[in-house]
Amino acid sequence: MKRKLQFSTKLFAVTFVSAFILTSSTLFAQVKIGANSTTIGANSNLEVEATNANKTVITKDAGKLIVDGNAQIKTLPAAALADKSVAADASGNLTLRANVTVAPLGLLTGPTRYTSDQVNVAVNAVRTGNVVCLEGNINALETLAPNENGNEFRIALIPAGYTPRVVQQGPSGGNFGLQHADAWEIYTPIIYTNGAVGFYLPDAEFTINHNVSLNGVCYIVN
């Protein structure tokens, strides 16, 4: 009788374990760790919740890792190597943005401004992420006098929707480098708080056929 009882006990234990294993995929399809441990999203295989309610989630449908309910960590496609930059949208999702050529500069207009007959703006602008950088120069088609106070020449304006990345405003700003290098006749550009691009020349003369290099002048998306 004793042996039969031991056998029955062992058989029950084996049956219970087998049933537990067979049903574990249903019982433990979702795992919650941390705060609010009895609540888990319907599409979550795994949730780890902090006391401030921030969560890290592994989703059922796509196996994505979602942080704080928004940011998704993704594997970027090979297209990322084809002249594109990685950016993030408003929800923190990673996206690819092409490095595109955008409208670089437009001439300032008004009674004291220069026309396309007086200056030539030969500039390319390439946007990488939220930053636009210029390559090219401004060329004097005739000898010009300053059109602002303090021997300043204001030539062009960055496009709407952008602001200067580094503000260098007025001769007192002290961030010009060499304003006038006689050996090369190249003048260092400055960018003003209102987005105007120009330069300051101590001798107050932008001589015909001389250039202002705009390489390295950058602005950013507002």
Coordinates of C-alpha atoms in Angstrom, one line a residue:
M1 CA 0.0 0.0 0.0
K2 CA 2.8 2.3 0.8
R3 CA 4.5 1.7 -2.5
K4 CA 1.3 2.4 -4.4
L5 CA 1.0 5.7 -2.6
Q6 CA 4.5 6.7 -3.5
F7 CA 3.8 5.8 -7.1
S8 CA 0.6 7.8 -7.1
T9 CA 2.5 10.8 -5.7
K10 CA 5.2 10.6 -8.3
L11 CA 2.7 10.2 -11.1
F12 CA 0.8 13.3 -9.9
A13 CA 4.0 15.3 -9.7
V14 CA 5.0 14.3 -13.3
T15 CA 1.6 15.1 -14.6
F16 CA 1.6 18.5 -12.8
V17 CA 5.0 19.4 -14.2
S18 CA 4.0 18.3 -17.7
A19 CA 0.9 20.4 -17.5
F20 CA 2.9 23.4 -16.3
I21 CA 5.3 23.1 -19.1
L22 CA 2.6 22.7 -21.7
T23 CA 0.7 25.7 -20.5
S24 CA 3.7 27.9 -19.8
S25 CA 3.7 29.4 -23.3
T26 CA 0.2 30.8 -22.5
L27 CA 0.7 31.7 -18.9
F28 CA 4.1 33.4 -19.4
A29 CA 3.7 34.8 -23.0
Q30 CA 3.9 38.3 -21.3
V31 CA 6.4 39.3 -18.7
K32 CA 6.3 42.4 -16.6
I33 CA 9.1 43.6 -14.4
G34 CA 9.2 46.6 -12.0
A35 CA 6.4 49.0 -11.1
N36 CA 2.7 48.1 -11.9
S37 CA 3.8 44.5 -12.2
T38 CA 0.2 43.3 -12.8
T39 CA -0.4 45.5 -15.8
I40 CA 1.1 45.0 -19.2
G41 CA 0.3 46.2 -22.7
A42 CA -1.6 43.9 -25.0
N43 CA 1.2 44.0 -27.6
S44 CA 4.1 43.6 -25.1
N45 CA 6.1 40.4 -24.8
L46 CA 8.2 42.1 -22.1
E47 CA 7.8 45.3 -20.2
V48 CA 10.2 46.9 -17.7
E49 CA 8.6 49.8 -15.9
A50 CA 10.3 52.4 -13.7
T51 CA 8.6 54.0 -10.7
N52 CA 8.2 57.2 -12.8
A53 CA 6.1 55.1 -15.4
N54 CA 8.8 55.1 -18.0
K55 CA 8.9 51.8 -19.8
T56 CA 11.2 49.7 -22.0
V57 CA 9.1 47.3 -24.1
I58 CA 9.7 44.4 -26.5
T59 CA 6.7 44.2 -28.8
K60 CA 4.9 41.0 -29.8
D61 CA 4.1 41.9 -33.4
A62 CA 7.6 43.1 -34.6
G63 CA 10.0 42.4 -31.8
K64 CA 10.9 46.1 -31.6
L65 CA 12.6 47.6 -28.6
I66 CA 10.6 50.7 -27.5
V67 CA 12.0 53.1 -24.9
D68 CA 9.7 55.4 -22.8
G69 CA 6.8 54.7 -25.1
N70 CA 8.4 56.5 -28.1
A71 CA 12.0 55.9 -29.1
Q72 CA 12.5 52.8 -31.2
I73 CA 15.9 51.4 -31.8
K74 CA 16.1 50.1 -35.4
T75 CA 18.5 48.6 -37.8
L76 CA 19.1 51.2 -40.5
P77 CA 19.0 50.0 -44.1
A78 CA 22.0 50.1 -46.3
A79 CA 20.7 53.3 -47.9
A80 CA 22.2 55.0 -44.9
L81 CA 25.5 54.8 -46.7
A82 CA 24.2 56.6 -49.8
D83 CA 24.8 60.2 -48.8
K84 CA 22.2 60.3 -46.1
S85 CA 22.2 61.3 -42.4
V86 CA 20.5 59.6 -39.5
A87 CA 17.9 61.9 -37.8
A88 CA 15.0 61.5 -35.3
D89 CA 11.4 62.4 -35.7
A90 CA 9.2 64.0 -33.1
S91 CA 8.6 60.6 -31.5
G92 CA 12.3 59.8 -31.3
N93 CA 12.1 57.2 -34.1
L94 CA 15.3 57.0 -36.2
T95 CA 14.9 58.1 -39.8
L96 CA 17.1 58.7 -42.8
R97 CA 17.4 62.2 -44.3
A98 CA 19.1 62.8 -47.7
N99 CA 21.9 65.3 -47.7
V100 CA 20.3 67.6 -50.2
T101 CA 21.3 70.8 -52.0
V102 CA 19.1 73.7 -50.9
A103 CA 18.6 77.3 -51.9
P104 CA 21.9 78.9 -50.6
L105 CA 21.6 82.7 -50.5
G106 CA 19.6 85.4 -52.0
L107 CA 20.8 89.0 -52.6
L108 CA 19.5 91.6 -50.1
T109 CA 17.1 94.0 -51.8
G110 CA 16.6 97.7 -51.1
P111 CA 17.9 101.1 -52.2
T112 CA 21.4 100.6 -50.5
R113 CA 21.8 97.0 -51.6
Y114 CA 23.9 95.6 -54.4
T115 CA 22.4 94.1 -57.5
S116 CA 23.4 91.0 -59.6
D117 CA 25.2 93.4 -61.9
Q118 CA 27.5 94.4 -59.1
V119 CA 28.1 91.1 -57.2
N120 CA 27.9 87.5 -58.2
V121 CA 27.0 85.0 -55.5
A122 CA 28.4 81.6 -56.8
V123 CA 27.5 79.3 -53.9
N124 CA 26.3 75.8 -53.3
A125 CA 24.5 74.9 -50.1
V126 CA 24.3 71.3 -48.8
R127 CA 22.0 70.3 -45.9
T128 CA 23.3 67.5 -43.7
G129 CA 20.7 66.8 -41.0
N130 CA 19.6 70.2 -39.6
V131 CA 22.8 72.0 -40.7
V132 CA 23.4 73.8 -44.0
C133 CA 26.9 74.7 -45.0
L134 CA 28.0 76.9 -47.9
E135 CA 30.7 76.3 -50.5
G136 CA 31.6 79.0 -53.0
N137 CA 32.2 82.7 -53.0
I138 CA 30.9 86.2 -53.6
N139 CA 32.7 88.0 -56.5
A140 CA 32.8 91.8 -57.1
L141 CA 31.8 92.6 -60.7
E142 CA 32.7 96.2 -60.1
T143 CA 34.5 98.1 -57.3
L144 CA 32.1 98.7 -54.5
A145 CA 31.8 101.0 -51.5
P146 CA 30.3 99.9 -48.2
N147 CA 26.5 99.9 -47.9
E148 CA 26.5 99.9 -44.1
N149 CA 28.2 101.9 -41.3
G150 CA 31.7 101.0 -40.2
N151 CA 33.0 99.8 -43.6
E152 CA 30.5 97.0 -43.7
F153 CA 29.4 95.3 -46.9
R154 CA 26.1 93.4 -46.5
I155 CA 25.5 91.3 -49.6
A156 CA 23.0 88.4 -49.2
L157 CA 20.5 86.7 -46.9
I158 CA 20.2 83.1 -45.8
P159 CA 16.8 81.5 -46.7
A160 CA 13.7 81.8 -44.6
G161 CA 13.3 79.1 -42.0
Y162 CA 17.0 79.1 -41.0
T163 CA 19.1 80.9 -38.4
P164 CA 22.9 81.5 -38.2
R165 CA 24.8 78.6 -36.6
V166 CA 27.5 81.0 -35.3
V167 CA 26.6 84.6 -34.9
Q168 CA 29.4 87.0 -35.8
Q169 CA 27.9 90.5 -35.7
G170 CA 29.6 93.8 -36.3
P171 CA 33.3 94.9 -36.2
S172 CA 33.2 94.9 -32.4
G173 CA 32.3 91.2 -32.3
G174 CA 36.0 90.4 -32.6
N175 CA 35.4 87.1 -34.4
F176 CA 36.5 87.8 -38.0
G177 CA 39.9 86.4 -38.5
L178 CA 41.8 88.4 -41.2
Q179 CA 39.5 90.9 -42.7
H180 CA 41.8 91.9 -45.6
A181 CA 44.7 89.8 -46.7
D182 CA 46.4 91.9 -49.4
A183 CA 48.5 89.0 -50.7
W184 CA 45.4 87.0 -51.7
E185 CA 42.7 89.7 -51.7
I186 CA 40.3 87.3 -49.9
Y187 CA 38.0 88.7 -47.3
T188 CA 36.5 86.8 -44.4
P189 CA 32.7 86.7 -44.3
I190 CA 30.5 87.3 -41.3
I191 CA 26.9 86.4 -40.7
Y192 CA 24.6 88.8 -38.7
T193 CA 21.8 88.0 -36.3
N194 CA 19.2 88.8 -38.9
G195 CA 20.7 86.2 -41.3
A196 CA 22.5 88.7 -43.6
V197 CA 25.9 87.7 -44.9
G198 CA 28.6 90.3 -45.4
F199 CA 32.0 91.4 -44.4
Y200 CA 34.0 94.3 -43.0
L201 CA 36.9 95.8 -44.9
P202 CA 39.3 98.3 -43.1
D203 CA 40.0 100.0 -46.4
A204 CA 36.3 100.3 -47.3
E205 CA 36.7 99.0 -50.8
F206 CA 35.5 95.8 -52.4
T207 CA 37.7 95.8 -55.5
I208 CA 36.5 94.5 -58.8
N209 CA 37.2 90.8 -59.4
H210 CA 38.1 90.2 -55.8
N211 CA 36.4 87.3 -53.9
V212 CA 34.9 86.6 -50.5
S213 CA 35.0 82.8 -49.8
L214 CA 31.9 81.5 -48.1
N215 CA 33.4 78.1 -47.3
G216 CA 32.5 77.1 -43.8
V217 CA 29.6 79.5 -43.4
C218 CA 26.7 77.5 -41.9
Y219 CA 23.2 77.9 -40.7
I220 CA 20.6 75.6 -39.1
V221 CA 16.9 74.8 -39.4
N222 CA 14.8 76.9 -37.0

